[in-house]
PDB file of C-alpha atoms in Angstrom:
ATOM      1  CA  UNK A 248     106.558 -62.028-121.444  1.00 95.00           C
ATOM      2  CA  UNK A 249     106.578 -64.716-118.882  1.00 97.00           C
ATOM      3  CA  UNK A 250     103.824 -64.475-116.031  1.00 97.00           C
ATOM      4  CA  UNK A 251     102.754 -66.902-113.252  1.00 98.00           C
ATOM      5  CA  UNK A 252      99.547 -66.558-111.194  1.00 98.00           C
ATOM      6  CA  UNK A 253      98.620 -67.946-107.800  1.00 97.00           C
ATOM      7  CA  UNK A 254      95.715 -69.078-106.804  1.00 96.00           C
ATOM      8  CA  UNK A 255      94.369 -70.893-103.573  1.00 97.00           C
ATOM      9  CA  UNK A 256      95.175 -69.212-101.027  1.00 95.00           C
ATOM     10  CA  UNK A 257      93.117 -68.231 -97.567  1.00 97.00           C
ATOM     11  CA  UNK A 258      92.613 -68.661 -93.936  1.00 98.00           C
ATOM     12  CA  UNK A 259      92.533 -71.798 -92.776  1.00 98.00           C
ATOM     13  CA  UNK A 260      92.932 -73.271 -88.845  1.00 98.00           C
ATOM     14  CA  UNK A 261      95.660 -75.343 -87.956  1.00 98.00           C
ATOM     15  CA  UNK A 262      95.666 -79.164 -88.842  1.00 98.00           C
ATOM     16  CA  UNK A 263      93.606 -78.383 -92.004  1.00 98.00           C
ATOM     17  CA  UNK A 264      94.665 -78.235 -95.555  1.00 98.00           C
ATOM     18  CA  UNK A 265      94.578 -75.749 -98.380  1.00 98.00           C
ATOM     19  CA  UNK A 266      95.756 -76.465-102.287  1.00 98.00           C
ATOM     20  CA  UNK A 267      98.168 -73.705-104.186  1.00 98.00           C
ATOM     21  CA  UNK A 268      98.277 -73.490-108.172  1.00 98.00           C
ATOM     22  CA  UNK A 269     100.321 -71.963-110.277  1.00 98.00           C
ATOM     23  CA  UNK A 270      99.806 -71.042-113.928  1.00 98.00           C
ATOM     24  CA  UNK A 271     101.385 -69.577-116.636  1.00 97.00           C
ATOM     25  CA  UNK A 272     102.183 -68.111-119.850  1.00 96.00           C
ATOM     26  CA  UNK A 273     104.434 -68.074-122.155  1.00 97.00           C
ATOM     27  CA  UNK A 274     106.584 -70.784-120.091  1.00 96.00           C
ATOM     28  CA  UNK A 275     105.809 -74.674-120.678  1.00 96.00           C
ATOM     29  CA  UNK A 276     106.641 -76.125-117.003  1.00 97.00           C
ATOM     30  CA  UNK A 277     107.965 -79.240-117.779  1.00 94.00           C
ATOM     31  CA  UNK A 278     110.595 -78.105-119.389  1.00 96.00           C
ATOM     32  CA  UNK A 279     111.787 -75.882-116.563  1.00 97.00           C
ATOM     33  CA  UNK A 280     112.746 -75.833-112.753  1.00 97.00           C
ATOM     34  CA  UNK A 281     109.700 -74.679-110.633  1.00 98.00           C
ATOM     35  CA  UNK A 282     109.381 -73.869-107.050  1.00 98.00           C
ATOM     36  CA  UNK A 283     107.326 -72.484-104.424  1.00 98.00           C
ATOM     37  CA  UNK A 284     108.730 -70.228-101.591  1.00 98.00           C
ATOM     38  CA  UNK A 285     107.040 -68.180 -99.259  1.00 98.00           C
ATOM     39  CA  UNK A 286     107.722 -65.488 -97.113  1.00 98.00           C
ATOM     40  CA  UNK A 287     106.429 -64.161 -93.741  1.00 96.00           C
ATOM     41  CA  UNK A 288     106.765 -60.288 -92.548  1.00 92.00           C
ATOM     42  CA  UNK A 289     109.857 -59.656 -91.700  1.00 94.00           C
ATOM     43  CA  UNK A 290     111.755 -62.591 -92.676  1.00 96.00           C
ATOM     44  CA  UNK A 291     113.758 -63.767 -95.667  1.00 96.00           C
ATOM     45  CA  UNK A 292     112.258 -65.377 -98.434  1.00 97.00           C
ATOM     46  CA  UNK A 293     112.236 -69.259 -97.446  1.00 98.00           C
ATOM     47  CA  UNK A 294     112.138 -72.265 -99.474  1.00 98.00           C
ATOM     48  CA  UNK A 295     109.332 -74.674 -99.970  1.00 98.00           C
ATOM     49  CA  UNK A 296     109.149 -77.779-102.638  1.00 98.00           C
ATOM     50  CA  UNK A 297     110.680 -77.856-105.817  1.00 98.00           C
ATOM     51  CA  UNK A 298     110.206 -80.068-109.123  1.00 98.00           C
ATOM     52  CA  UNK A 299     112.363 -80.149-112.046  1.00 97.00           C
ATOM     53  CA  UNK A 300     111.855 -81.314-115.692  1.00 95.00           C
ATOM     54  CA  UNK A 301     111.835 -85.159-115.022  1.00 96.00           C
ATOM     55  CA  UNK A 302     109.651 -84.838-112.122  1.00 95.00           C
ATOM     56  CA  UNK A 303     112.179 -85.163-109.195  1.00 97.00           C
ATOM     57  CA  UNK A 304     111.560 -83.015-106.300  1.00 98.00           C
ATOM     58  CA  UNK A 305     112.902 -81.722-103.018  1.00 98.00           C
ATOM     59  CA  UNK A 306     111.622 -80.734-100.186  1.00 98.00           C
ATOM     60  CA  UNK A 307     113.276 -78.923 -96.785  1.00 98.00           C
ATOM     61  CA  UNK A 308     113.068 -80.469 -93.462  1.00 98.00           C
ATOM     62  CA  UNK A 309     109.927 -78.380 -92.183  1.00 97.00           C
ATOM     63  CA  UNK A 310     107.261 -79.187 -94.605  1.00 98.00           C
ATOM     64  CA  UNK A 311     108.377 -82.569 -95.927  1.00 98.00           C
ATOM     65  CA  UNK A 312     105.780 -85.182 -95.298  1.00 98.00           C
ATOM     66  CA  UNK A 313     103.259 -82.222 -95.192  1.00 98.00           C
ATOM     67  CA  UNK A 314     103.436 -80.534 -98.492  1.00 98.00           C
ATOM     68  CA  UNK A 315     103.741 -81.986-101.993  1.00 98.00           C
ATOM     69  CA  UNK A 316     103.895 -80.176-105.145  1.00 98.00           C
ATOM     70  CA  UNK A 317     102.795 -81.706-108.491  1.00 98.00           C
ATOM     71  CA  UNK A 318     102.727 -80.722-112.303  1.00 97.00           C
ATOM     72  CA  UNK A 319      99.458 -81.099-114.649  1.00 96.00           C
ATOM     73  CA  UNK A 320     101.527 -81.005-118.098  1.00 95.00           C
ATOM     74  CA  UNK A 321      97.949 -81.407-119.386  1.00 96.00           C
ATOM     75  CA  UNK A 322      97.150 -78.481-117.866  1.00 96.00           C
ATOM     76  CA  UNK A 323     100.316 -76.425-117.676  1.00 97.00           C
ATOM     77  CA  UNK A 324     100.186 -75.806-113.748  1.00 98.00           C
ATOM     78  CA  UNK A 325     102.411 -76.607-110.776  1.00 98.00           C
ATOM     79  CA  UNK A 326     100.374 -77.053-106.989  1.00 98.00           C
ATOM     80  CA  UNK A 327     101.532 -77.434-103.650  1.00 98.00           C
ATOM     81  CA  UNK A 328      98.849 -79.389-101.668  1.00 98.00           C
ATOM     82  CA  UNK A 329      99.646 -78.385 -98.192  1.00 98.00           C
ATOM     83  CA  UNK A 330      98.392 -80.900 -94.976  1.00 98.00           C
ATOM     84  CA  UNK A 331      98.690 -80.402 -91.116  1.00 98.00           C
ATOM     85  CA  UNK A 332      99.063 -76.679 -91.410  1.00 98.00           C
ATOM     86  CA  UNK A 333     100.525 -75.038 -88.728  1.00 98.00           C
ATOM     87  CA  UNK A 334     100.497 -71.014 -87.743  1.00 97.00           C
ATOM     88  CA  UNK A 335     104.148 -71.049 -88.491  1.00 96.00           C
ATOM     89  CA  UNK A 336     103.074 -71.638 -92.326  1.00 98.00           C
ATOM     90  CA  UNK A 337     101.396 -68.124 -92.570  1.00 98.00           C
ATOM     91  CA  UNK A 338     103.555 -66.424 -95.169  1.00 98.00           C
ATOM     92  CA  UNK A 339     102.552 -64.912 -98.635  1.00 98.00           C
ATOM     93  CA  UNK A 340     103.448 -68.346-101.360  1.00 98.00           C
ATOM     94  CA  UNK A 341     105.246 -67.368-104.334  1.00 98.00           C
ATOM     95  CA  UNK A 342     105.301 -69.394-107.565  1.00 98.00           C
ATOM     96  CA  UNK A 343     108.602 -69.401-109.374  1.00 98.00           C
ATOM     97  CA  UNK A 344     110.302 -71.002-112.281  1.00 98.00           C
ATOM     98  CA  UNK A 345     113.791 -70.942-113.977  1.00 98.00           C
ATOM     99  CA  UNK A 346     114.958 -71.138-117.555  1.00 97.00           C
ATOM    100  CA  UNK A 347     116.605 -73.803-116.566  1.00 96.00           C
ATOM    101  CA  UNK A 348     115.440 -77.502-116.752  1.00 96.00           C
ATOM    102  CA  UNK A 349     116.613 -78.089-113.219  1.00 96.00           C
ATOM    103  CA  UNK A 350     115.897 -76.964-109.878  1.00 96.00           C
ATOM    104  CA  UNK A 351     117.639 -75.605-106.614  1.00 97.00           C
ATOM    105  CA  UNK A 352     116.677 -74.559-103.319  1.00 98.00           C
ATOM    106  CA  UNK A 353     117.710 -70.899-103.766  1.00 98.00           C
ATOM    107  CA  UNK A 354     115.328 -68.088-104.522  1.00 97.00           C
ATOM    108  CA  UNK A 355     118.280 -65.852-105.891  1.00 97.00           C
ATOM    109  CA  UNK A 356     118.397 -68.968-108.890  1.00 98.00           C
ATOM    110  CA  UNK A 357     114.805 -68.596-110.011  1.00 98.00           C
ATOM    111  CA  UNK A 358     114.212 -66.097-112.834  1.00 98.00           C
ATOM    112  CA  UNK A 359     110.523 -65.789-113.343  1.00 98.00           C
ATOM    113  CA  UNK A 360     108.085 -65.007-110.111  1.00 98.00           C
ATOM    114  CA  UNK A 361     104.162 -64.950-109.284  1.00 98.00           C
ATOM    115  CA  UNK A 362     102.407 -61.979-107.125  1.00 97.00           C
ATOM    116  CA  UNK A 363     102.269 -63.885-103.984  1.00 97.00           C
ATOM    117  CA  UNK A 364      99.266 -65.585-102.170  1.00 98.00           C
ATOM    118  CA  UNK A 365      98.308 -65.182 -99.084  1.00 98.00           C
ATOM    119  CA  UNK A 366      98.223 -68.476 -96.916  1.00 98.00           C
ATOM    120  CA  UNK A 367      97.221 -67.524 -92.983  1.00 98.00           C
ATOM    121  CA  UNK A 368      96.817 -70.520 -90.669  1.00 98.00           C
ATOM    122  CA  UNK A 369      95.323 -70.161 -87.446  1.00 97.00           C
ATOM    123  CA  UNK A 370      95.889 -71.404 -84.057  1.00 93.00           C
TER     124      UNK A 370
END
């Protein structure tokens, strides 16, 4: 079956930076719509970046300019390099991708999900 793993995550104080990576198995990325969310305790599960199979991407208001996620085909992983961290950012990140080529902004589209990192940014 499909798995994605996280990796990257940690404390870090605000203004600094901190890499996410995704891998998987049994799922070739580039041939599917992959996303990062995250989600902090006791809120809904928010979106982050996406990038679909031709390399497009989207961002949302709050993190664009700050975050940017990539694809290693080479390599079979998706990251989100994340810059100017702020304490609002703490949230576990979740990898996810869909059987479909394309992406969207809505967690309720993506099929396949990673356990969650932990990304805490302090003030």
């Amino acid at each position: 079956q499909v798995q994605l793993v996280e990796s990257g995550g940690g404390l870090v104080q605000a203004g600094g930076s901190l890499r996410l990576s995704c891998a998987a198995s049994r799922l070739t990325f580039n041939y599917h719509g992959t996303g990062w969310f995250r989600q902090a305790p006791g809120k809904e599960r928010e979106f982050v970046a996406a990038i679909n199979w031709s390399g497009s991407r989207v961002y949302p208001e709050s993190v664009k300019g700050r975050f940017t996620i990539s694809r290693d085909n080479a390599k079979n992983t998706v990251d989100l390099q994340m810059n100017s961290l702020k304490p609002e950012d703490t949230a576990v990140y979740y990898c996810a991708a869909r059987k479909a080529s394309d992406y969207t902004t809505r967690y309720q589209d993506y099929d396949y999900w990673g356990q969650g990192t932990q990304v805490t940014v302090s003030s």
